[in-house]
Amino acid sequence: MSDPVRLGIFGWPVAHSKSPQMHESAARALGIELQYERFEVAPGDLAAAVRHKHQAGIDGYNLTVPHKEAIMALVDDVAPEARAIGAVNTVVRADERYVGHNTDALGLVRSLEEAGVQLNDARVVVVGAGGAARAAVVGLSNAGANEVTVLSRRPEQGEALIKALGSHADCALEAAPLSEASWCFETATLFVQATSATLESNPRAFEFAASLPIDALPADAAVVDMVYKPLRTAVLARAEEFGLTIVDGLGMLLHQGALAFEMWTGFEPPLDVMRSALND
Ligand code: NDP
């Protein structure tokens, strides 16, 4: 009998992560032996914890907040797209080397395609300028978007994003302060909520959603919120009021996980099984 595939997720906190149930259910459905653990590691302890797992020969792992950037200095190599995004959410062992990847970018694209959102020639507005927003810009640009405007509450963060991604994006890319943004909503075909402001832990999520000119979006625009806790965020609730197409963050979580599963095991991921595990 072969050894089980040994995987895990580093985060702080990480108890809420649904990744173990998603990957273990997929493995069970395919008859693969697989263990997926949660590693609750404080930022200052990441280097030692990762070194320990590499020495023990772990097959791969995911990273969640706040480790997606720090891991880049701790692996043997980083794939070009993850390097451009500046964040790694998946590490794969290949030929005894640990290589960092970013599956968030393509995960977002796949979830939007699955929801029937047109990405070719899209005019996109992204709010937020952290790792998730950078993944959205790279993913949507690769998927054929025509223009992407990034809105951030700290203009310098948006400018830094443009500087870092300008040469990687194949579309017109600009940044603007969130407070002066209504003009770009009027012609957008897709609005991407990529901040942590709509998390259920934020008591001001409703206020944040109310401050966005969602009513200025055209009637056939789509709105995606990367946050999946809650599933129906204040931004999605508001978009629904205006009859817009809405896409929640669970699809992105599913597809980023499915891409990682395929890289780790070489098997085609059973999407329906993984989706039910997330919905449980
Ligand atoms: P970061 O902490 O790197 O970035 C968060 C961004 O949100 C920053 O630009 C921050 O601005 C901004 N922000 C936070 N609060 C507000 C606010 N009230 N108003 C305006 N801007 C705000 O996080 P990530 O980019 O890694 O992740 C963002 C969210 O995306 C997370 O909550 C996560 O749950 C979700 N996500 C979902 C995934 C999925 O699979 N569905 C995958 C990855 C992320 P500032 O720096 O000024 O605070």
Coordinates of C-alpha atoms and ligand atoms in Angstrom, one line a residue:
M1 CA 0.0 0.0 0.0
S2 CA 1.3 3.4 -0.9
D3 CA 1.8 6.2 1.7
P4 CA -1.0 8.7 2.1
V5 CA -0.7 12.1 0.4
R6 CA 0.2 14.4 3.3
L7 CA -1.2 18.0 3.0
G8 CA -2.3 20.8 5.2
I9 CA -3.0 24.5 5.6
F10 CA -1.1 27.2 7.4
G11 CA -3.1 30.1 8.8
W12 CA -3.7 32.3 11.9
P13 CA -6.4 31.5 12.8
V14 CA -7.2 28.5 10.8
A15 CA -9.9 26.6 12.8
H16 CA -12.6 28.0 10.5
S17 CA -11.0 26.6 7.3
K18 CA -13.2 24.3 5.2
S19 CA -10.2 23.1 3.1
P20 CA -9.7 19.8 5.1
Q21 CA -13.3 18.6 4.5
M22 CA -13.1 19.7 0.8
H23 CA -9.9 17.8 0.0
E24 CA -10.6 14.7 2.2
S25 CA -14.0 14.3 0.6
A26 CA -12.5 14.5 -2.9
A27 CA -9.8 11.9 -2.0
R28 CA -12.4 9.5 -0.5
A29 CA -14.5 9.8 -3.7
L30 CA -11.5 8.8 -5.8
G31 CA -10.2 6.1 -3.4
I32 CA -7.0 8.1 -2.6
E33 CA -5.5 8.0 0.8
L34 CA -5.0 11.6 1.8
Q35 CA -4.5 13.5 5.1
Y36 CA -5.1 17.2 5.3
E37 CA -4.3 19.0 8.6
R38 CA -4.7 22.5 9.9
F39 CA -1.5 24.2 11.1
E40 CA -2.3 27.2 13.3
V41 CA 0.9 29.2 13.2
A42 CA 1.6 32.8 14.3
P43 CA 3.4 35.0 11.7
G44 CA 6.7 35.0 13.6
D45 CA 6.7 31.2 13.7
L46 CA 6.0 30.5 10.0
A47 CA 9.6 30.0 8.9
A48 CA 10.4 27.3 11.6
A49 CA 7.0 25.6 11.0
V50 CA 7.5 25.4 7.3
R51 CA 11.1 24.2 7.6
H52 CA 9.9 21.4 9.9
K53 CA 7.2 20.3 7.5
H54 CA 9.6 20.3 4.5
Q55 CA 12.1 18.2 6.5
A56 CA 9.3 15.7 7.2
G57 CA 8.6 15.5 3.5
I58 CA 5.1 17.0 3.4
D59 CA 3.6 16.6 -0.2
G60 CA 2.1 20.1 -0.3
Y61 CA 0.0 22.7 1.5
N62 CA -2.1 25.8 1.3
L63 CA -1.6 29.2 2.9
T64 CA -4.2 31.5 4.2
V65 CA -4.2 34.9 6.0
P66 CA -1.7 36.2 7.0
H67 CA 0.9 33.9 5.4
K68 CA 0.4 34.2 1.6
E69 CA 3.2 36.8 1.2
A70 CA 5.7 35.6 3.8
I71 CA 5.8 32.1 2.3
M72 CA 7.4 33.4 -0.9
A73 CA 10.8 33.7 0.8
L74 CA 10.5 30.2 2.4
V75 CA 10.0 28.0 -0.7
D76 CA 12.6 26.8 -3.3
D77 CA 10.8 28.5 -6.2
V78 CA 7.8 30.6 -7.0
A79 CA 5.8 30.2 -10.2
P80 CA 5.8 33.3 -12.5
E81 CA 2.1 34.1 -12.0
A82 CA 2.3 33.9 -8.2
R83 CA 5.4 36.0 -8.3
A84 CA 3.6 38.7 -10.3
I85 CA 0.6 38.6 -7.9
G86 CA 3.0 38.7 -4.9
A87 CA 1.1 36.0 -3.1
V88 CA 1.2 32.2 -2.8
N89 CA -1.8 30.1 -1.6
T90 CA -0.6 26.7 -2.7
V91 CA 2.8 24.9 -2.4
V92 CA 3.5 21.7 -4.3
R93 CA 6.5 19.4 -3.8
A94 CA 8.0 18.5 -7.2
D95 CA 11.4 16.7 -7.5
E96 CA 12.2 17.4 -3.8
R97 CA 11.7 21.1 -4.4
Y98 CA 8.8 23.1 -2.9
V99 CA 7.3 25.5 -5.4
G100 CA 4.8 28.2 -4.6
H101 CA 1.7 28.8 -6.8
N102 CA -1.3 31.1 -6.8
T103 CA -4.6 29.3 -7.6
D104 CA -6.8 32.2 -6.4
A105 CA -6.5 34.0 -9.8
L106 CA -7.7 31.1 -12.0
G107 CA -10.1 30.0 -9.2
L108 CA -11.9 33.4 -9.4
V109 CA -12.0 33.2 -13.2
R110 CA -13.4 29.6 -13.2
S111 CA -16.1 30.6 -10.7
L112 CA -17.2 33.5 -12.8
E113 CA -17.2 31.4 -16.0
E114 CA -19.3 28.8 -14.2
A115 CA -21.8 31.5 -13.3
G116 CA -22.0 32.5 -17.0
V117 CA -20.2 35.9 -16.5
Q118 CA -18.7 37.2 -19.8
L119 CA -15.0 38.0 -19.2
N120 CA -13.7 38.6 -22.7
D121 CA -13.7 42.4 -23.3
A122 CA -15.0 42.9 -19.7
R123 CA -14.8 46.3 -18.1
V124 CA -13.9 45.5 -14.5
V125 CA -14.0 47.5 -11.2
V126 CA -12.1 45.9 -8.3
V127 CA -12.4 47.3 -4.8
G128 CA -9.4 46.4 -2.6
A129 CA -5.7 46.3 -3.3
G130 CA -4.4 43.4 -1.2
G131 CA -3.4 39.9 -2.3
A132 CA -6.9 38.9 -3.4
A133 CA -7.3 42.0 -5.5
R134 CA -3.9 41.4 -7.2
A135 CA -5.0 37.9 -8.0
A136 CA -8.2 39.2 -9.5
V137 CA -6.4 41.7 -11.7
V138 CA -4.0 39.0 -13.1
G139 CA -6.7 36.4 -13.5
L140 CA -9.2 38.7 -15.2
S141 CA -6.6 40.2 -17.5
N142 CA -5.5 36.7 -18.5
A143 CA -9.1 35.9 -19.2
G144 CA -9.4 38.7 -21.7
A145 CA -10.7 41.7 -19.7
N146 CA -10.4 44.9 -21.6
E147 CA -9.9 47.3 -18.7
V148 CA -9.6 47.0 -14.9
T149 CA -9.9 49.9 -12.5
V150 CA -8.6 49.2 -8.9
L151 CA -10.2 51.3 -6.1
S152 CA -8.5 51.5 -2.7
R153 CA -9.1 53.5 0.4
R154 CA -5.3 54.2 0.6
P155 CA -4.4 55.6 -2.9
E156 CA -0.7 54.6 -2.4
Q157 CA -1.8 50.9 -2.2
G158 CA -3.6 51.1 -5.5
E159 CA -0.7 52.9 -7.1
A160 CA 1.7 50.2 -5.8
L161 CA -0.5 47.5 -7.3
I162 CA -0.5 49.2 -10.7
K163 CA 3.3 49.5 -10.5
A164 CA 3.7 45.9 -9.6
L165 CA 1.2 44.5 -12.1
G166 CA 1.4 46.9 -15.0
S167 CA 3.8 44.9 -17.1
H168 CA 1.9 41.6 -16.4
A169 CA -1.6 42.8 -17.2
D170 CA -2.7 42.6 -20.8
C171 CA -5.4 45.2 -20.4
A172 CA -5.8 48.9 -19.5
L173 CA -5.1 49.1 -15.8
E174 CA -5.7 52.1 -13.6
A175 CA -6.0 52.9 -9.9
A176 CA -8.3 55.5 -8.2
P177 CA -9.2 56.4 -4.7
L178 CA -12.3 54.6 -3.5
S179 CA -13.9 57.8 -2.4
E180 CA -13.9 59.3 -5.9
A181 CA -15.0 56.3 -7.8
S182 CA -18.6 56.6 -9.1
W183 CA -17.6 57.4 -12.7
C184 CA -16.1 53.9 -13.3
F185 CA -19.2 52.0 -12.1
E186 CA -21.4 53.5 -14.8
T187 CA -19.8 51.5 -17.6
A188 CA -18.5 48.5 -15.8
T189 CA -19.6 45.0 -16.8
L190 CA -18.2 43.3 -13.6
F191 CA -17.6 44.6 -10.1
V192 CA -15.3 42.5 -7.9
Q193 CA -15.4 43.0 -4.1
A194 CA -11.9 42.0 -2.9
T195 CA -11.6 43.6 0.5
S196 CA -12.2 42.0 3.9
A197 CA -14.8 44.7 4.7
T198 CA -17.8 42.4 4.1
L199 CA -16.7 39.7 6.5
E200 CA -19.3 38.9 9.1
S201 CA -16.8 39.9 11.8
N202 CA -17.0 43.5 10.5
P203 CA -19.9 45.3 12.3
R204 CA -19.6 48.0 9.6
A205 CA -20.0 45.8 6.6
F206 CA -23.5 47.2 5.8
E207 CA -22.2 50.8 6.0
F208 CA -19.3 49.8 3.6
A209 CA -21.8 48.3 1.1
A210 CA -24.0 51.3 1.3
S211 CA -21.1 53.6 0.5
L212 CA -20.4 51.9 -2.9
P213 CA -22.3 53.3 -5.9
I214 CA -23.7 49.9 -6.8
D215 CA -26.8 51.6 -8.1
A216 CA -24.7 53.2 -10.9
L217 CA -23.8 49.8 -12.4
P218 CA -25.5 48.9 -15.7
A219 CA -28.5 46.6 -15.3
D220 CA -26.7 43.7 -17.0
A221 CA -23.5 43.9 -14.8
A222 CA -22.4 41.1 -12.5
V223 CA -21.1 41.5 -9.0
V224 CA -18.8 39.0 -7.2
D225 CA -17.8 39.1 -3.6
M226 CA -14.7 37.0 -2.7
V227 CA -15.8 36.9 0.9
Y228 CA -17.8 33.7 1.6
K229 CA -18.5 34.2 5.3
P230 CA -21.3 35.2 5.1
L231 CA -22.3 33.8 1.7
R232 CA -24.8 36.6 1.0
T233 CA -22.6 39.6 1.9
A234 CA -24.0 43.1 2.4
V235 CA -22.5 44.0 -1.1
L236 CA -24.3 41.0 -2.8
A237 CA -27.5 41.8 -1.0
R238 CA -27.4 45.4 -2.3
A239 CA -26.5 44.2 -5.8
E240 CA -29.5 41.8 -5.7
E241 CA -31.8 44.7 -4.8
F242 CA -30.9 46.3 -8.1
G243 CA -31.5 43.0 -10.0
L244 CA -27.8 42.5 -10.9
T245 CA -26.2 39.0 -11.4
I246 CA -24.5 38.0 -8.2
V247 CA -21.7 35.4 -7.6
D248 CA -20.6 34.5 -4.0
G249 CA -17.1 33.6 -2.9
L250 CA -17.7 29.9 -2.4
G251 CA -17.1 29.2 -6.1
M252 CA -13.7 30.8 -6.0
L253 CA -12.9 28.8 -2.8
L254 CA -14.0 25.6 -4.6
H255 CA -12.0 26.3 -7.8
Q256 CA -8.8 27.4 -6.1
G257 CA -9.0 24.2 -4.1
A258 CA -9.7 22.0 -7.1
L259 CA -6.7 23.4 -9.0
A260 CA -4.5 22.7 -5.9
F261 CA -5.9 19.1 -5.6
E262 CA -5.1 18.4 -9.2
M263 CA -1.5 19.7 -8.8
W264 CA -1.0 17.6 -5.6
T265 CA -2.6 14.3 -6.8
G266 CA -2.6 14.4 -10.6
F267 CA -6.3 13.4 -10.5
E268 CA -9.2 15.4 -12.0
P269 CA -10.9 16.9 -9.0
P270 CA -14.5 15.7 -8.3
L271 CA -16.1 19.2 -8.3
D272 CA -19.6 18.2 -7.1
V273 CA -18.2 16.2 -4.2
M274 CA -15.9 19.2 -3.2
R275 CA -18.8 21.6 -3.5
S276 CA -21.1 19.5 -1.3
A277 CA -18.3 19.3 1.3
L278 CA -18.1 23.1 1.3
N279 CA -21.8 23.5 1.6
D280 CA -22.1 21.1 4.6
Ligands
NDP1 P1 -5.5 41.7 2.5 O1 -5.6 41.9 4.0 O2 -4.3 41.5 1.8 O3 -6.2 43.0 1.8 C1 -7.5 43.5 2.2 C2 -7.8 44.7 1.4 O4 -9.1 45.2 1.8 C3 -6.8 45.9 1.6 O5 -6.7 46.6 0.4 C4 -7.6 46.7 2.6 O6 -7.2 48.0 2.7 C5 -9.0 46.6 2.1 N1 -10.0 46.9 3.1 C6 -10.2 46.3 4.3 N2 -11.3 46.9 4.9 C7 -11.7 47.9 4.1 C8 -12.7 48.9 4.2 N3 -13.5 48.9 5.2 N4 -12.8 49.8 3.2 C9 -12.0 49.7 2.1 N5 -11.0 48.8 2.0 C10 -10.9 47.9 3.0 O7 -6.6 40.5 2.3 P2 -6.7 39.6 1.0 O8 -6.5 40.5 -0.2 O9 -5.8 38.4 1.1 O10 -8.2 39.1 1.1 C11 -9.3 39.9 1.0 C12 -10.6 39.1 1.2 O11 -10.8 38.2 0.2 C13 -10.5 38.3 2.5 O12 -11.5 38.7 3.4 C14 -10.7 36.8 2.1 O13 -11.8 36.3 2.9 C15 -11.2 36.9 0.7 N6 -10.6 35.9 -0.1 C16 -11.4 34.9 -0.6 C17 -10.9 33.8 -1.4 C18 -11.9 32.8 -1.9 O14 -11.4 31.7 -2.2 N7 -13.2 33.0 -1.9 C19 -9.5 33.8 -1.7 C20 -8.7 34.9 -1.2 C21 -9.3 35.9 -0.4 P3 -6.2 48.6 3.9 O15 -4.9 48.0 3.5 O16 -6.3 50.0 3.7 O17 -6.7 48.0 5.2

